[in-house]
Short mmCIF file of C-alpha atoms and ligand atoms in Angstrom, two decimals:
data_model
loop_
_atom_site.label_atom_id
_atom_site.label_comp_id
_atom_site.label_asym_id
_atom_site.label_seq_id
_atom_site.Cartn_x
_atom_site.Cartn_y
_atom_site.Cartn_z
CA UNK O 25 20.62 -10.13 -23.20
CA UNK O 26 20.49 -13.00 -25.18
CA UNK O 27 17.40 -14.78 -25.69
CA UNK O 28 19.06 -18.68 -24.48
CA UNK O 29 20.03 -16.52 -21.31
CA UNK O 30 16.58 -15.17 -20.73
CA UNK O 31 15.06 -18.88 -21.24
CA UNK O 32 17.70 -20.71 -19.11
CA UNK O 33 16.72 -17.86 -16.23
CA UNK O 34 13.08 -18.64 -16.29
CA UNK O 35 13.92 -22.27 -16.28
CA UNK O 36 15.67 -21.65 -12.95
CA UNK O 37 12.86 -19.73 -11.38
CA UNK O 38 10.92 -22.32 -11.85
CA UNK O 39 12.67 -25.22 -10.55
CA UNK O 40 13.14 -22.43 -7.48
CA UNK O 41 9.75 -22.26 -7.09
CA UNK O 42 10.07 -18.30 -7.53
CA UNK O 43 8.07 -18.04 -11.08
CA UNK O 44 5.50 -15.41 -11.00
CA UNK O 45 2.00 -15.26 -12.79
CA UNK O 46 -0.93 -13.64 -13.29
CA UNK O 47 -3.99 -15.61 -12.92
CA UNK O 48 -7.32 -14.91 -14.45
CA UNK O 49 -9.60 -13.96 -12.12
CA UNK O 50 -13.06 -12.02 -11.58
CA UNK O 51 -14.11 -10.00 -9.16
CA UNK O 52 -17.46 -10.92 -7.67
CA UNK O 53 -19.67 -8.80 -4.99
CA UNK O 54 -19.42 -9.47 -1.11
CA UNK O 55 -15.98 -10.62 -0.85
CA UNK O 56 -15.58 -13.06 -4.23
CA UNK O 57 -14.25 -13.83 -7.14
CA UNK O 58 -14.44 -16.32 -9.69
CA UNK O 59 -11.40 -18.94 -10.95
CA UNK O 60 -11.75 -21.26 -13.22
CA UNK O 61 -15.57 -21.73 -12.84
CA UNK O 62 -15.16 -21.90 -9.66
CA UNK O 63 -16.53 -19.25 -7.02
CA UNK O 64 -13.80 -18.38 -4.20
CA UNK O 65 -13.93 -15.69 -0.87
CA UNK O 66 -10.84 -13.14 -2.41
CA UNK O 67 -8.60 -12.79 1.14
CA UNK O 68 -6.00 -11.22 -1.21
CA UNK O 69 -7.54 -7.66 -2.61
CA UNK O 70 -7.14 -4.50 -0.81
CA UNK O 71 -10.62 -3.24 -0.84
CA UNK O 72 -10.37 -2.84 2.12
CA UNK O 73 -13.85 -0.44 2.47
CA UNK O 74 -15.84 -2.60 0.16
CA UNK O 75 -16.12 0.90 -2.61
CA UNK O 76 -14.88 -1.78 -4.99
CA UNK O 77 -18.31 -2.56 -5.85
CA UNK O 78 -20.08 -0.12 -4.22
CA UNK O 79 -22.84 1.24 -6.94
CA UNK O 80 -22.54 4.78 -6.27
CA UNK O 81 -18.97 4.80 -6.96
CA UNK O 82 -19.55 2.28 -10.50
CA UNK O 83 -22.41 4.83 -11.35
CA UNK O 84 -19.83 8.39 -11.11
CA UNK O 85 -17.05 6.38 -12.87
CA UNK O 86 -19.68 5.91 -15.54
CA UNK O 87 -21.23 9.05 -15.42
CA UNK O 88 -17.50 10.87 -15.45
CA UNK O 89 -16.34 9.17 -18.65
CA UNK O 90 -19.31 10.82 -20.95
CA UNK O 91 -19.25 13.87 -19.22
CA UNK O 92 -15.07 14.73 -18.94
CA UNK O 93 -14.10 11.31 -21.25
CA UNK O 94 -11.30 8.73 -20.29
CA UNK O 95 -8.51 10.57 -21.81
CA UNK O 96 -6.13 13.13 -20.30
CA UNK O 97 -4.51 13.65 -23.30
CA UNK O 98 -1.12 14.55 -21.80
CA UNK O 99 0.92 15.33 -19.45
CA UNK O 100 0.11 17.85 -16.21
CA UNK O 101 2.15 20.41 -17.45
CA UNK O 102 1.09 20.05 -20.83
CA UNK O 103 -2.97 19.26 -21.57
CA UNK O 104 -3.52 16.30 -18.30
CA UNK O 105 -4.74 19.17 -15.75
CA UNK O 106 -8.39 19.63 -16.50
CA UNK O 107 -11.30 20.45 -14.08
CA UNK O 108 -11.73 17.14 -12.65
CA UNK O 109 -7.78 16.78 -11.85
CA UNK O 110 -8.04 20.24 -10.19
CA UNK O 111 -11.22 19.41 -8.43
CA UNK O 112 -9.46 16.07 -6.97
CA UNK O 113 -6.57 18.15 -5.57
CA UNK O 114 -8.85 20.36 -3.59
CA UNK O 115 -11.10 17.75 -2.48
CA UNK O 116 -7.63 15.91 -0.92
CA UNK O 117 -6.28 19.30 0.34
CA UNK O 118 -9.57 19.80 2.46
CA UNK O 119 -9.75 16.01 3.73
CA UNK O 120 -5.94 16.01 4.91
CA UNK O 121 -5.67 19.52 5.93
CA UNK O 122 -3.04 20.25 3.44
CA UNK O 123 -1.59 22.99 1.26
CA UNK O 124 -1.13 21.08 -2.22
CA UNK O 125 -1.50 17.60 -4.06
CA UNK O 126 0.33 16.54 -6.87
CA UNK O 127 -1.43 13.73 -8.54
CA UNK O 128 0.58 10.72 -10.27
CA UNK O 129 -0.53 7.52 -12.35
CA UNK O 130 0.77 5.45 -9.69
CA UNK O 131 1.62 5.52 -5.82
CA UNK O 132 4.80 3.56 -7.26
CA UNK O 133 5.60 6.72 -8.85
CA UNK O 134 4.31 8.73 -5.94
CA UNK O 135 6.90 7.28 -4.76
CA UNK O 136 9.88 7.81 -6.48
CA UNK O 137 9.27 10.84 -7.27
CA UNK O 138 9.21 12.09 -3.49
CA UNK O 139 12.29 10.51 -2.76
CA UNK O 140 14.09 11.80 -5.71
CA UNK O 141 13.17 14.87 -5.47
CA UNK O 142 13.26 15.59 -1.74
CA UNK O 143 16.54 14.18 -0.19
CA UNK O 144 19.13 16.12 -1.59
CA UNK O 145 22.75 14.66 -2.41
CA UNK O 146 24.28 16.02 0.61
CA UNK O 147 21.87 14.27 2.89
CA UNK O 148 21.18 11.12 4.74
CA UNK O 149 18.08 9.13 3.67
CA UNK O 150 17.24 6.39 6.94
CA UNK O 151 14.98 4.32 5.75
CA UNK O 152 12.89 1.46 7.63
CA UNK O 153 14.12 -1.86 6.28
CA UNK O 154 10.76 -2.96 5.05
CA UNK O 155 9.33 0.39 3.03
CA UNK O 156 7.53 -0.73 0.12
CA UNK O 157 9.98 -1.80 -3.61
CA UNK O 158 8.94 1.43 -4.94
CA UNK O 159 11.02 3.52 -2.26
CA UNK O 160 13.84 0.84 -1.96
CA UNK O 161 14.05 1.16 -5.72
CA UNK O 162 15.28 4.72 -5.79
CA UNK O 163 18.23 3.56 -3.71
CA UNK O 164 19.19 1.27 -6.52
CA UNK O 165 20.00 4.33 -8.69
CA UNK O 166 23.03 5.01 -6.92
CA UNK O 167 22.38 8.66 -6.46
CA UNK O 168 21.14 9.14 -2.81
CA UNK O 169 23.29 8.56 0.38
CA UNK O 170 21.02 6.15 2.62
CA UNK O 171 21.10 3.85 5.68
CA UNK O 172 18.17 1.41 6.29
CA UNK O 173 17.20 0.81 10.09
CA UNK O 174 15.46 -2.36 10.91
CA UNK O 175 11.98 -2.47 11.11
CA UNK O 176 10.15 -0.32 13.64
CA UNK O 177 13.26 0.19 15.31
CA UNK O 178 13.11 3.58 16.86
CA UNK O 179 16.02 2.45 19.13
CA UNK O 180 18.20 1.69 16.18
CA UNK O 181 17.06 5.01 14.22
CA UNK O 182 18.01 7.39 17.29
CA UNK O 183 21.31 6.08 16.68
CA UNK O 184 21.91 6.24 13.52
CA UNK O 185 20.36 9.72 14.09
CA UNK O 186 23.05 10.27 16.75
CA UNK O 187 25.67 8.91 14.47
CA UNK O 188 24.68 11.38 11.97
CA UNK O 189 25.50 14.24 14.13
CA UNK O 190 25.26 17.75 11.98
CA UNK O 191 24.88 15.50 8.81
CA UNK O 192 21.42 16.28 7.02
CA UNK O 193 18.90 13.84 7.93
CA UNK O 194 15.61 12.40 6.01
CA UNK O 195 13.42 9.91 7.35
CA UNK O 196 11.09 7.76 5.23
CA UNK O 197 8.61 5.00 6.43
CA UNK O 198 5.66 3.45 5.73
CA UNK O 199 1.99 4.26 7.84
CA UNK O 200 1.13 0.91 7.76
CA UNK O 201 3.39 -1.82 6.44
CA UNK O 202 1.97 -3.45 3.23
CA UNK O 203 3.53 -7.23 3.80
CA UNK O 204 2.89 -7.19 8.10
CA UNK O 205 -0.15 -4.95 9.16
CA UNK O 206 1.83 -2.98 11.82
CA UNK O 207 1.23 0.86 12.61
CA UNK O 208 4.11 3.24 12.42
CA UNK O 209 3.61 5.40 15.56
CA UNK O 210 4.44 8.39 13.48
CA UNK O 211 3.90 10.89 16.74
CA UNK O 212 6.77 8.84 18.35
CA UNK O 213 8.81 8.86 15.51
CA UNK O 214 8.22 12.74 15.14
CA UNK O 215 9.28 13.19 18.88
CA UNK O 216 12.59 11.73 17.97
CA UNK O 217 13.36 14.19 14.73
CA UNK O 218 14.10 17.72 14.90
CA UNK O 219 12.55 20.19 12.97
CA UNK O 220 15.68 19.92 10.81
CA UNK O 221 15.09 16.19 9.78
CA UNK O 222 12.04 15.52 7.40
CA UNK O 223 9.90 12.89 7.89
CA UNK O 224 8.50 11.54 4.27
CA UNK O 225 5.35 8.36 5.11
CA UNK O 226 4.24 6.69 2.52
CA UNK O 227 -0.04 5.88 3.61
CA UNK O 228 -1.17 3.76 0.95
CA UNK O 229 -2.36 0.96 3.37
CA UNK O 230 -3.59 3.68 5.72
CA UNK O 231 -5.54 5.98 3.99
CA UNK O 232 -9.51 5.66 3.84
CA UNK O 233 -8.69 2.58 6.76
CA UNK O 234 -7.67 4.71 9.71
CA UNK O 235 -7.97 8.18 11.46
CA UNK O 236 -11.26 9.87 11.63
CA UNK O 237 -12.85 10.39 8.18
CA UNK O 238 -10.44 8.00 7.35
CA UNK O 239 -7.62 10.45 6.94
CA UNK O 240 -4.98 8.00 7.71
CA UNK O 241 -2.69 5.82 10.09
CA UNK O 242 -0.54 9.99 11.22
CA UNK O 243 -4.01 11.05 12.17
CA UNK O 244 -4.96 7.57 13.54
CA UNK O 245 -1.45 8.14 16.19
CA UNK O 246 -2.28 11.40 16.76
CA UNK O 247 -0.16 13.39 14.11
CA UNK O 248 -1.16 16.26 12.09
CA UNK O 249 -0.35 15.93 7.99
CA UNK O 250 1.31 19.27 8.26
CA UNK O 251 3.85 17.42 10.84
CA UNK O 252 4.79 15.70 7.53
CA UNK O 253 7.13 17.00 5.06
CA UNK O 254 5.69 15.00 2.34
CA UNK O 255 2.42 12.43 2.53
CA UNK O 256 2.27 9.69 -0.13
CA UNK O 257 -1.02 7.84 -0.52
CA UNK O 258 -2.46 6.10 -3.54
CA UNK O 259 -5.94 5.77 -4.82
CA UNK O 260 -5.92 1.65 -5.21
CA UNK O 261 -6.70 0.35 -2.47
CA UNK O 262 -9.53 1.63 -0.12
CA UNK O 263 -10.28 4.19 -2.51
CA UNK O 264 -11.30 1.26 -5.31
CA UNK O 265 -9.68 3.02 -7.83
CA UNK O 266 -5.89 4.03 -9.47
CA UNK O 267 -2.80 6.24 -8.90
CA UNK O 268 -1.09 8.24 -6.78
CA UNK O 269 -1.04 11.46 -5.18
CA UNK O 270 1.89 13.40 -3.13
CA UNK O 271 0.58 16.25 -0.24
CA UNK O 272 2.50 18.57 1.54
CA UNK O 273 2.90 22.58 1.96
CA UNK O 274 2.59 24.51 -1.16
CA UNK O 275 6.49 24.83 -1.77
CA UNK O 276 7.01 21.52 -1.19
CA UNK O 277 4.77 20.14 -4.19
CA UNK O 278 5.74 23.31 -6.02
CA UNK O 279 9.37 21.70 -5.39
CA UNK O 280 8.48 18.74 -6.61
CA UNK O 281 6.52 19.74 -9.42
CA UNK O 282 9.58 21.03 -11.03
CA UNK O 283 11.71 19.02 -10.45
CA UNK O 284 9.54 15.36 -11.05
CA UNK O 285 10.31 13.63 -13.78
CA UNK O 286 7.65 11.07 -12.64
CA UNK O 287 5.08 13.70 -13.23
CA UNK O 288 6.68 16.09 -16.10
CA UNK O 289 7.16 13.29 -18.26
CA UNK O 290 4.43 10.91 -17.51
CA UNK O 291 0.53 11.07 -18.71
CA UNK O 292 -1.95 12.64 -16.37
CA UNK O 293 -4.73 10.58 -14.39
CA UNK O 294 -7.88 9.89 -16.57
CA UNK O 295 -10.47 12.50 -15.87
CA UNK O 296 -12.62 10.22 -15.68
CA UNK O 297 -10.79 8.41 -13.03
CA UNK O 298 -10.25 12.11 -11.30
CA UNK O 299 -14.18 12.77 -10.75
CA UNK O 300 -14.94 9.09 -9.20
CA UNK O 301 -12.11 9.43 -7.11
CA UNK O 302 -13.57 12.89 -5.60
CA UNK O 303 -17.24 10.20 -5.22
CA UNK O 304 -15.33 7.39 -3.18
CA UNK O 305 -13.48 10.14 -0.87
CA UNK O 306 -16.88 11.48 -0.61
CA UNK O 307 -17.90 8.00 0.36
CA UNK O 308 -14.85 7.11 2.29
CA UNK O 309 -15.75 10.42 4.86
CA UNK O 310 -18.80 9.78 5.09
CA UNK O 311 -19.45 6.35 5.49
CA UNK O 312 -17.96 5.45 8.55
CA UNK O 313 -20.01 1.94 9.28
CA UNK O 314 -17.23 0.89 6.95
CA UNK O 315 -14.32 1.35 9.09
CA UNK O 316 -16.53 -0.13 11.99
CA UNK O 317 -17.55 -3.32 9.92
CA UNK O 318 -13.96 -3.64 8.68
CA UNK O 319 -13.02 -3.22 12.76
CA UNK O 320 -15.62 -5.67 13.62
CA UNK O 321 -14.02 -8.04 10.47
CA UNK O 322 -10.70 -7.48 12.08
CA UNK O 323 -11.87 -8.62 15.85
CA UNK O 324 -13.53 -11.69 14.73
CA UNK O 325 -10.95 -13.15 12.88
CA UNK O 326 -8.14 -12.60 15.44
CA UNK O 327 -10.22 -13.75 18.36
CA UNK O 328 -11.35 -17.40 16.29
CA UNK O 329 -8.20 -17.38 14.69
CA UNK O 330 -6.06 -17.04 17.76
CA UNK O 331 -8.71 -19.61 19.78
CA UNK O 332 -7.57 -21.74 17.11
CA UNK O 333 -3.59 -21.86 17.39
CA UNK O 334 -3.10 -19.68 14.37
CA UNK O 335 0.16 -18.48 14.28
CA UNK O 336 -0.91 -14.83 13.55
CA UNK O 337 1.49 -11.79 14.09
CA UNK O 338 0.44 -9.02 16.31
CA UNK O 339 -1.39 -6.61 13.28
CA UNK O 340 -4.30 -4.95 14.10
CA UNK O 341 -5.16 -3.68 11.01
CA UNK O 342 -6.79 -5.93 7.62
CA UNK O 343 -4.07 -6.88 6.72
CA UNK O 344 -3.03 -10.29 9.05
CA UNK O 345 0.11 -12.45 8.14
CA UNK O 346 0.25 -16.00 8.83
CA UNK O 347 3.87 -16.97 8.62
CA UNK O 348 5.09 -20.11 7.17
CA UNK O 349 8.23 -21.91 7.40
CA UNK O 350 9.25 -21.55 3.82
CA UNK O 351 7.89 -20.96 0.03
CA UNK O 352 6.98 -24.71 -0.07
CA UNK O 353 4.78 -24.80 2.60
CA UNK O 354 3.16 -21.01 1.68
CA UNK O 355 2.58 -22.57 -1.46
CA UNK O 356 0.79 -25.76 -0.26
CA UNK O 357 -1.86 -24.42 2.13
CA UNK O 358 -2.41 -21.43 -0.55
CA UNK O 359 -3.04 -24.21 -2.98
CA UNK O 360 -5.11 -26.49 -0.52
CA UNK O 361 -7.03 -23.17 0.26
CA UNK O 362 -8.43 -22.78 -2.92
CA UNK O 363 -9.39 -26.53 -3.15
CA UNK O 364 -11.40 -25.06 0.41
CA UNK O 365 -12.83 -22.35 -1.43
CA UNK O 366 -10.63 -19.47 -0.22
CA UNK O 367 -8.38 -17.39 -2.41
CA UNK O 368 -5.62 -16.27 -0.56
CA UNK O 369 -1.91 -15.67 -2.64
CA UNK O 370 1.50 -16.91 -0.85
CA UNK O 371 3.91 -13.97 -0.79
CA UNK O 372 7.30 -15.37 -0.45
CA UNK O 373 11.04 -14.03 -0.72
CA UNK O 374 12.00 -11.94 -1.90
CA UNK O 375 8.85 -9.82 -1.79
CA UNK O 376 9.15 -10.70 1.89
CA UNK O 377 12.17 -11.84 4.40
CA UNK O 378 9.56 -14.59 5.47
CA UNK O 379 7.46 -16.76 3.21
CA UNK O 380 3.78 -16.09 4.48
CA UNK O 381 -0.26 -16.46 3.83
CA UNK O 382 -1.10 -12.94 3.73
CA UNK O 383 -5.11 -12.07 4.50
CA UNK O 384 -6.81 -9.17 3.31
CA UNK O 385 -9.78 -8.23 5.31
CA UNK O 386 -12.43 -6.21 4.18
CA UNK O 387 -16.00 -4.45 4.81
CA UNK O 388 -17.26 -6.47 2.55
CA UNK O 389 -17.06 -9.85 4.34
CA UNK O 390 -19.11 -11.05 6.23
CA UNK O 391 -19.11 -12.65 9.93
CA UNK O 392 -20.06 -16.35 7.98
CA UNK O 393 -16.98 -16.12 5.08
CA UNK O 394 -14.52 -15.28 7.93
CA UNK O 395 -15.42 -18.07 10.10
CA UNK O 396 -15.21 -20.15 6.85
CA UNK O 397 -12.12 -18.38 6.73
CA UNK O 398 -10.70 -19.80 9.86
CA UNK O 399 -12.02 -23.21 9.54
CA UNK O 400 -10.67 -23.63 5.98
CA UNK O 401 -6.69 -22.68 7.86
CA UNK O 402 -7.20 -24.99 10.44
CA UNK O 403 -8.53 -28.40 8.21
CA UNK O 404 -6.12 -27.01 5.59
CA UNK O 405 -2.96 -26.03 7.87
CA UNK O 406 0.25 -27.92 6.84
CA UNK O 407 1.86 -29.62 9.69
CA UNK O 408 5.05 -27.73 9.72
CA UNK O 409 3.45 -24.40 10.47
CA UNK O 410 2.76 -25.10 14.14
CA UNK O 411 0.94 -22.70 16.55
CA UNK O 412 1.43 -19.66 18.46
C1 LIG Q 17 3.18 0.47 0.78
C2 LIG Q 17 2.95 0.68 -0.67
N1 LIG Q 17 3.46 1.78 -1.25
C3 LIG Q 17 3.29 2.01 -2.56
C4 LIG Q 17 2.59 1.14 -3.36
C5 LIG Q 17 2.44 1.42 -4.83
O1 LIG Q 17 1.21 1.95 -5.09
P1 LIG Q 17 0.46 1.70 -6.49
O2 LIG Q 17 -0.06 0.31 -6.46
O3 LIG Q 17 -0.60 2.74 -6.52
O4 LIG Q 17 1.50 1.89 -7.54
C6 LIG Q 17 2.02 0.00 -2.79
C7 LIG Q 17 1.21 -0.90 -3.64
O5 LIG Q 17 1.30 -2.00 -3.80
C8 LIG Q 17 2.23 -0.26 -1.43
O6 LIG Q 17 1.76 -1.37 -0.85
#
């Protein structure tokens, strides 16, 4: 592409309103961060047990790179499996009652690589409408044969399962959906597959949050992992640290494993990384007064939030949406938010069908910064947003 066509395109994102940035921030204890010399409650991160700053889990990250070093050096197959790698994949077998793990650098590659490798060209991939870019990416390649069903329909998926008739069937959702909070009731959605048709669930906003030991949102509806042809779960978010990992039976990952080009061609997990990941799950079982304070987190704010007129949606988990009419007026109350002293991103199209505020809850706040929280929404609230 030329470079006058590349320039003219970001012009137009702008003047859409759909330009994307990083912005500088850093993370502070209990809930903050700092912007601009300026000290804001962080409503956007996914920390969602607090381990982010937990100093048991800084101490084994330090600890791990002098004893095993930063470096993996290469690839699994190659030099990247080393003790601590080998050490994390039993640690996750005995957690989620499962065979194998194959780790990855990223749950985005998690992934891609369980979708690619595990719905075969003669099959049917039906996939919920709102699964995370990573899985709706692999549809882009042109290679797979899929229908999308709209979200949380389990009316609309029994007939498209009907429709399929003897046609070979995979199903892929999401445990808990990344952009709206809501549980997949993955024992319902088992009772409508056969033992034929796979189900694949990507966990990465269950995991650590939900089931007991925090094993995840299957466990949390009553599932059993082994229920699962393939689990997907990432390290990122209430494990405080990075990457991805695939679990399933042993010839599953062994299918994977060979035929991955995610993982084949891609450098291993630090080590270092490995051995404080194998601390926070530690953590993560034990610990469960951070699932209840998170719970507790979770309670309050819907109950003063909802006293309040909040438009909220009907989540239960940390992650709440507030919807908003459109991108203008996400981006105003995100903007008059921080002015408040509350850092909370807009998420707009097409990340999401829906422009929308959406809050991260976490262990670490407490009962004061979410009722400062809720105040800030209400004195902040732009009047087209309206109430419940
Ligand atoms: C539902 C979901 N799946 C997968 C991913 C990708 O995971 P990672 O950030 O580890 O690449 C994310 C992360 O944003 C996610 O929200």
């Amino acid at each position: 592409m030329q470079l006058s066509e590349m320039q003219q395109w970001l012009a137009q994102r702008r003047d859409q309103g759909l330009y994307r940035q990083e912005q500088l921030l850093q993370p502070l204890p209990e809930g903050q961060l700092s912007f601009d010399g300026q000290t804001l409650l962080n409503f956007s991160g996914n920390d969602y047990l607090g381990l982010a700053n937990a100093p048991s889990l800084r101490q084994a990250f330090a600890d791990a790179a002098l004893s095993v070093g930063s470096a993996a050096t290469g690839s699994p197959l190659v030099t990247g499996f080393q003790p601590a790698h080998a050490e994390l994949c039993s640690v996750l077998c005995d957690w989620l009652g499962v065979e194998a793990v194959l780790l990855f650098s990223s749950g985005f590659a998690a992934n891609q690589a369980m979708l690619s490798a595990l719905v075969a060209s003669d099959e049917l991939l039906l996939l919920d409408k709102y699964c995370h870019a990573s899985m709706q990416d692999v549809l882009m390649h042109g290679k797979l044969r899929f229908k999308r069903f709209p979200h949380q329909d389990f009316q609309a998926l029994g007939q498209l399962l009907v429709k399929a008739q003897d046609k070979a069937v995979v199903v892929a959702t999401e445990g808990v959906f990344s952009m709206d909070g809501d549980i997949t009731d993955t024992q319902a959605l088992l009772a409508l597959l056969s033992a034929q048709q796979p189900l694949l669930l990507d966990d990465a906003h269950g995991i650590g949050v939900l089931g007991e030991e925090g094993r995840g949102s299957w466990q949390h509806c009553g599932a059993k992992a082994t229920q699962l042809q393939c689990l997907m779960a990432n390290f990122g978010k209430a494990l405080a640290g990075q990457g991805g990992f695939l679990a399933g039976c042993r010839d599953v990952i062994d299918y994977i494993r060979q035929q991955s080009r995610h993982y084949i061609y891609s450098t291993a997990l630090s080590p270092a990384l490995c051995q404080a990941m194998v601390h926070s799950i530690e953590l993560c079982r034990r610990e469960q007064w951070r699932r209840d304070k998170l719970a507790e987190n979770i309670a309050l704010f819907r109950a003063g939030a909802l006293a309040e007129g909040l438009p909220l949606c009907a989540s239960l988990t940390a992650i709440q949406p507030l919807l908003c009419p459109d991108n203008g007026s996400a981006m105003l109350w995100s903007q008059a938010l921080k002015q408040a002293g509350i850092w909370l991103t807009a998420i707009r199209p097409p990340t999401v069908p829906q422009a929308r505020l959406r809050i991260c809850l976490s262990a670490a706040h407490s009962p004061a910064q979410i009722a400062k929280l809720i105040g800030a929404l209400i004195k902040t609230r732009p009047a087209a947003t309206g109430s419940n």
